[in-house]
mmCIF file of C-alpha atoms in Angstrom:
data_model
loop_
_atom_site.group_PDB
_atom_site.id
_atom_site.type_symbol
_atom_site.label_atom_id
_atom_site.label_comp_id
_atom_site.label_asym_id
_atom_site.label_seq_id
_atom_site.Cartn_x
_atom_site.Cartn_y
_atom_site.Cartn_z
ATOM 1 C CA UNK A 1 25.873 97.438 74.942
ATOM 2 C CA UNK A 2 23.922 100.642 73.726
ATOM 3 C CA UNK A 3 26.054 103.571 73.449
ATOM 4 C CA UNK A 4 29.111 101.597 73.449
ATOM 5 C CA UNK A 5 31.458 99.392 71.638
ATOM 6 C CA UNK A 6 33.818 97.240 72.570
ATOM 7 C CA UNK A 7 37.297 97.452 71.230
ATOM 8 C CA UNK A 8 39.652 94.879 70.764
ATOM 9 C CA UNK A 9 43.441 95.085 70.533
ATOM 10 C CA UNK A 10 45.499 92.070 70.471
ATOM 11 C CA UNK A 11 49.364 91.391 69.813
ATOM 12 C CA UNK A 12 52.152 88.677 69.996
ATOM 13 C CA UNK A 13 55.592 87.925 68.370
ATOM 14 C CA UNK A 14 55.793 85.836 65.423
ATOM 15 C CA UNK A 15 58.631 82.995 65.455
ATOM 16 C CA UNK A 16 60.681 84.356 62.355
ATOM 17 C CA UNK A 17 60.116 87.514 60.373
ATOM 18 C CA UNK A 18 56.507 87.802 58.590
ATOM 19 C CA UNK A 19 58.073 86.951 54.892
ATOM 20 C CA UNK A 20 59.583 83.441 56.444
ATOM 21 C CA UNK A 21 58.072 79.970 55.572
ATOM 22 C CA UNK A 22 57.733 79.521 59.124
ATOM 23 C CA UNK A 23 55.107 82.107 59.254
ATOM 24 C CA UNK A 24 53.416 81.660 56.001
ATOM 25 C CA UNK A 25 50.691 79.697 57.326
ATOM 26 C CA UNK A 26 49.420 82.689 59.431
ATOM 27 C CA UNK A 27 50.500 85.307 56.401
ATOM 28 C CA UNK A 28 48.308 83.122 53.932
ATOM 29 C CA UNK A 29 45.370 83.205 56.827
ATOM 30 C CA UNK A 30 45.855 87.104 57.320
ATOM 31 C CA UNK A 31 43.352 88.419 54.285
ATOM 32 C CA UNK A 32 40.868 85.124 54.908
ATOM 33 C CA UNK A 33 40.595 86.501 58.869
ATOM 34 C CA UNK A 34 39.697 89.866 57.837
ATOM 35 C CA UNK A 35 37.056 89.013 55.228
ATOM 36 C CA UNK A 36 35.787 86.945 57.852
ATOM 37 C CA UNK A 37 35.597 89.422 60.423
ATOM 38 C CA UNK A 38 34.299 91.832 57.641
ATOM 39 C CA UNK A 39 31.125 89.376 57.579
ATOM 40 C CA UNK A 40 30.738 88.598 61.281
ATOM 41 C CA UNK A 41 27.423 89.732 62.699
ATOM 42 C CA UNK A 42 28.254 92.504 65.248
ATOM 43 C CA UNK A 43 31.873 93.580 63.585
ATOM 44 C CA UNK A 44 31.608 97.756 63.271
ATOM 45 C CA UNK A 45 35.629 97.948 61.590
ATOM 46 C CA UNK A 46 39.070 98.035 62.076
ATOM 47 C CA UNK A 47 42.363 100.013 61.965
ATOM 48 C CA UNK A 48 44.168 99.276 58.974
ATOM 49 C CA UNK A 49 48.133 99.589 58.613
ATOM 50 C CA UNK A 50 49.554 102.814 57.467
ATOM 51 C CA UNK A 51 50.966 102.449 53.742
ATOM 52 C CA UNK A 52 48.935 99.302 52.953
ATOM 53 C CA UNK A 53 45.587 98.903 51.057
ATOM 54 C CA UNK A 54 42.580 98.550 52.992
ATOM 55 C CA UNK A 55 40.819 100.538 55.482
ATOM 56 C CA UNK A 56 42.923 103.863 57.028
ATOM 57 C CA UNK A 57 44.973 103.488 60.240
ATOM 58 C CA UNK A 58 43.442 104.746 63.419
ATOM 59 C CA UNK A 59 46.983 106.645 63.955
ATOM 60 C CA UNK A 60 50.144 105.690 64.243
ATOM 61 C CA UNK A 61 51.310 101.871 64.609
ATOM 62 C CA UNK A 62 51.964 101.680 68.590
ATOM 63 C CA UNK A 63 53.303 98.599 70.180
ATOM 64 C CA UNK A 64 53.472 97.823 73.958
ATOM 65 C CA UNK A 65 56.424 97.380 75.771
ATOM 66 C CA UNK A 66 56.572 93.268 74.883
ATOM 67 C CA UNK A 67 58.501 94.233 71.499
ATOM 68 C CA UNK A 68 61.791 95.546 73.335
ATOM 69 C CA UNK A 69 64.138 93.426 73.058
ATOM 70 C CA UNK A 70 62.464 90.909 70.836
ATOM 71 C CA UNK A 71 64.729 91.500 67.567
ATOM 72 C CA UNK A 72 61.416 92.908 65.755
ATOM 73 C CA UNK A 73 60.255 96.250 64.929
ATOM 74 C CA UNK A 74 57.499 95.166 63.285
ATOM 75 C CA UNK A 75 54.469 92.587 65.474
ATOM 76 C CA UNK A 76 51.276 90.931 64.646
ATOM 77 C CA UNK A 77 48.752 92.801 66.222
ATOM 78 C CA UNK A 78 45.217 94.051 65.409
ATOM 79 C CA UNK A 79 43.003 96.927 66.507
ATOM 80 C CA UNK A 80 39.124 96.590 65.889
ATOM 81 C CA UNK A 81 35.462 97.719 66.890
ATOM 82 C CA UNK A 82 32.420 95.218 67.666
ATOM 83 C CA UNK A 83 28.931 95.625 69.281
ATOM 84 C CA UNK A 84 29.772 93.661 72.081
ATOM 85 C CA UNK A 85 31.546 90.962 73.951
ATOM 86 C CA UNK A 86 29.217 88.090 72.376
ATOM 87 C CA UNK A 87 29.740 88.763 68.745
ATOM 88 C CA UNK A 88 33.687 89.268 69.217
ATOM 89 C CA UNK A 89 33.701 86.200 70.840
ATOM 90 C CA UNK A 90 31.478 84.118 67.895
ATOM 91 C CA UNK A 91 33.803 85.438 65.292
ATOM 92 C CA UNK A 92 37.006 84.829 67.974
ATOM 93 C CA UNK A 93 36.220 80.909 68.626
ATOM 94 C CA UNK A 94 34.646 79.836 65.726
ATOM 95 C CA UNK A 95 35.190 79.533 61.836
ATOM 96 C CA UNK A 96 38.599 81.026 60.205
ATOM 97 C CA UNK A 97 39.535 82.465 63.426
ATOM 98 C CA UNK A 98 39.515 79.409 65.037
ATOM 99 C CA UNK A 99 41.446 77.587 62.758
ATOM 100 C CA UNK A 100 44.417 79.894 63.216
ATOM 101 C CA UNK A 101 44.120 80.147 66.874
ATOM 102 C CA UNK A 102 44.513 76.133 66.506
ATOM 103 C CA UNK A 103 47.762 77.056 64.539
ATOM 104 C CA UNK A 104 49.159 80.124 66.868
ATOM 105 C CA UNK A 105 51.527 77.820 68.066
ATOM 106 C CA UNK A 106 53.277 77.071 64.943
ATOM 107 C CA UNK A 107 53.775 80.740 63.966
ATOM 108 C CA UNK A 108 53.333 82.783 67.533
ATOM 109 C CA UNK A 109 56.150 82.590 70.476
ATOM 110 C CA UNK A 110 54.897 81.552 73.656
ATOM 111 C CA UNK A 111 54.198 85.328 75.338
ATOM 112 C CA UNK A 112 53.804 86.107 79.019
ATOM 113 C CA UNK A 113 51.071 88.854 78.794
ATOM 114 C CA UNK A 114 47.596 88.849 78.063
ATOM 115 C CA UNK A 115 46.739 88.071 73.569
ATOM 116 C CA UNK A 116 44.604 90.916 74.278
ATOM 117 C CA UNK A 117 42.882 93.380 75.758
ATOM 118 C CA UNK A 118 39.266 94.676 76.146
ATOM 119 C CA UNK A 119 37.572 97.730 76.662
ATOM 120 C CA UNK A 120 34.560 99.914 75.949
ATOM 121 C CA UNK A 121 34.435 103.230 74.127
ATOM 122 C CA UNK A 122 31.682 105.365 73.508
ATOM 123 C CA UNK A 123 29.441 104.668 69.828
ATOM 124 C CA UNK A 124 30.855 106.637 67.446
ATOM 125 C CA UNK A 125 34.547 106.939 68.721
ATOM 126 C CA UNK A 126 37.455 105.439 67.434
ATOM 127 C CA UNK A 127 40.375 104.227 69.247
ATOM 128 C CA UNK A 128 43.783 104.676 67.982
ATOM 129 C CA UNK A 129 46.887 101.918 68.381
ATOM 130 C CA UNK A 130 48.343 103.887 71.337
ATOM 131 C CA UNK A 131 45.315 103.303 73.211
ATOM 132 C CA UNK A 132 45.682 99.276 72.692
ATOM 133 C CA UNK A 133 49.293 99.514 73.612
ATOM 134 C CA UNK A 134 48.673 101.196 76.814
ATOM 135 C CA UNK A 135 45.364 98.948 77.652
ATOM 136 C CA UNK A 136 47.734 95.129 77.193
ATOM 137 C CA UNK A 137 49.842 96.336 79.562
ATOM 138 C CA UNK A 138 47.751 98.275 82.024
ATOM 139 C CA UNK A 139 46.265 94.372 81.965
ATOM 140 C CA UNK A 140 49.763 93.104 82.305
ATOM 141 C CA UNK A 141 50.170 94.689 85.190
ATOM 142 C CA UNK A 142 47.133 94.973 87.089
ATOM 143 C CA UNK A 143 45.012 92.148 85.553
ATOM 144 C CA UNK A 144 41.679 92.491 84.631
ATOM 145 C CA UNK A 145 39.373 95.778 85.591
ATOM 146 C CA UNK A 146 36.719 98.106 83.839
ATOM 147 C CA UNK A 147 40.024 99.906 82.050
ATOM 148 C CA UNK A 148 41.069 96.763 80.083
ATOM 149 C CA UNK A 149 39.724 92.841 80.433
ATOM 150 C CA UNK A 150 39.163 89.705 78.933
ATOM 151 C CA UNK A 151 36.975 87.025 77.854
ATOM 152 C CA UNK A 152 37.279 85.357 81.029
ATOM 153 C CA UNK A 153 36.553 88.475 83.343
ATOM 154 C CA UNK A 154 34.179 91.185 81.274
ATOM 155 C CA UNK A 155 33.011 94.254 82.553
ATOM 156 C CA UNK A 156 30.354 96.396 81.251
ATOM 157 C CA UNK A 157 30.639 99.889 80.270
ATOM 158 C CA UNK A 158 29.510 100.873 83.550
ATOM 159 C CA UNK A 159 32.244 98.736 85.406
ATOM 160 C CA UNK A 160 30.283 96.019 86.351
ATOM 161 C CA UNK A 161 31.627 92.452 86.102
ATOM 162 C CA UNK A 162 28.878 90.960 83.315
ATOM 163 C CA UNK A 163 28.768 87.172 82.505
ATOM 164 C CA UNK A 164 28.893 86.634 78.745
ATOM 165 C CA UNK A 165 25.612 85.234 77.453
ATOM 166 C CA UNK A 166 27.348 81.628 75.893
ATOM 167 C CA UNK A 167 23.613 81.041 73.931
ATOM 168 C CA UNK A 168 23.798 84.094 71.819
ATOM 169 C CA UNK A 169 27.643 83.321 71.451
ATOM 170 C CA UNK A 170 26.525 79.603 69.741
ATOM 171 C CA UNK A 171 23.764 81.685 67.851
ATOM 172 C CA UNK A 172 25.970 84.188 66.190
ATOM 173 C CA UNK A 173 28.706 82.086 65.231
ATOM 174 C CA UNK A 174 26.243 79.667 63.696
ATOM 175 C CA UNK A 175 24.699 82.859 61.722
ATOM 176 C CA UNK A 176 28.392 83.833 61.049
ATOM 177 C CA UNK A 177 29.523 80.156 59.699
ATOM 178 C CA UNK A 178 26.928 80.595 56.530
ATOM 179 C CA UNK A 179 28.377 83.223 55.570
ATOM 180 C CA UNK A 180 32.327 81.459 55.984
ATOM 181 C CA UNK A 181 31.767 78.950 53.724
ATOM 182 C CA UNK A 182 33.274 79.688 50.790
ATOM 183 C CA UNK A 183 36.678 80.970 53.326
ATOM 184 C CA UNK A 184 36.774 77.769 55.373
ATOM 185 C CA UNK A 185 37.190 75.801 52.194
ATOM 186 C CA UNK A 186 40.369 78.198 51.402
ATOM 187 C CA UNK A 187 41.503 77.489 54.444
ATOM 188 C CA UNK A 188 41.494 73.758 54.498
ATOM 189 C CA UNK A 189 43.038 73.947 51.623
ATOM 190 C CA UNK A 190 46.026 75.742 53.455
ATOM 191 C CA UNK A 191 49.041 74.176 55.577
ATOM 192 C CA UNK A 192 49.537 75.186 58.875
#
């Protein structure tokens, strides 16, 4: 949407602690589903983690209220920028992405709140982890509205419902999958 982008937060709970061999299937995917992302037409960036290479963290690491009591300190979640609700979702269902959605189950505990949450901010801001935190469970709690939505019930920046255009969804991801190649073969080479 001109003027805007969408941001993207999403979190969950692994099964065992990030360094297990239950989890190493998603750990190995990790780097391949941020060079993909990297390449995806209509990605604008993302919050890195505070002490680890790559891009700078958009503030402090901020979890919603899901991680009490789950043993961790420490939760899979991700913080990002994109042009709009069609290219997230080409880079979302399709390619590397998709293959570890396929395999959330092997790696993710079952959670009872929204993967994620979706809102707009104005072009050129940046939001910060706090503000995904507090957008999951605003949509916890009051389900989907112009402050945070989903896939299944957009909004546009001006708060009305929009339906996602599914043709320029099949367009970008098939623009996105040329440039996947040489990633999908890494990951079929993986174990789940």
């Amino acid at each position: 949407m001109r003027g805007h982008h969408l941001a993207v937060y999403n979190f969950g709970l692994h099964l065992d602690d990030y360094e297990s061999p239950r989890v190493e299937g998603f750990r190995l995917r990790e780097p391949l589903n941020f060079e993909a992302a990297s390449r995806a037409e209509g990605y604008v960036g993302r919050s890195g983690y505070a002490g680890e290479p790559g891009p700078e963290s958009w503030g402090e690491k901020v979890y919603p209220r899901f991680i009490d009591g789950s043993g961790f300190e420490d939760a899979p979640s991700s913080l990002s920028l994109w042009t709009g609700l069609e290219a997230l979702m080409a880079f979302t269902y399709s390619g590397v992405h998709a293959d570890a959605l396929k395999n959330a189950r092997n790696w993710n505990r079952r959670q009872a709140w929204p993967a994620l949450a979706l809102w707009w901010v104005k072009e050129g801001a940046r939001p910060v982890w706090a503000d995904g935190a507090e957008r999951l469970e605003y949509l916890a709690d009051n389900g989907p509205t112009p402050r945070a939505f989903t896939f299944k019930a957009p909004y546009c920046p001006d708060g009305n419902p929009i339906t996602v255009d599914r043709d320029r969804v099949k367009a970008l991801a098939g623009r996105n999958a040329g440039g996947q190649e040489d990633l999908l073969a890494v990951v079929k080479a993986l174990k789940a």
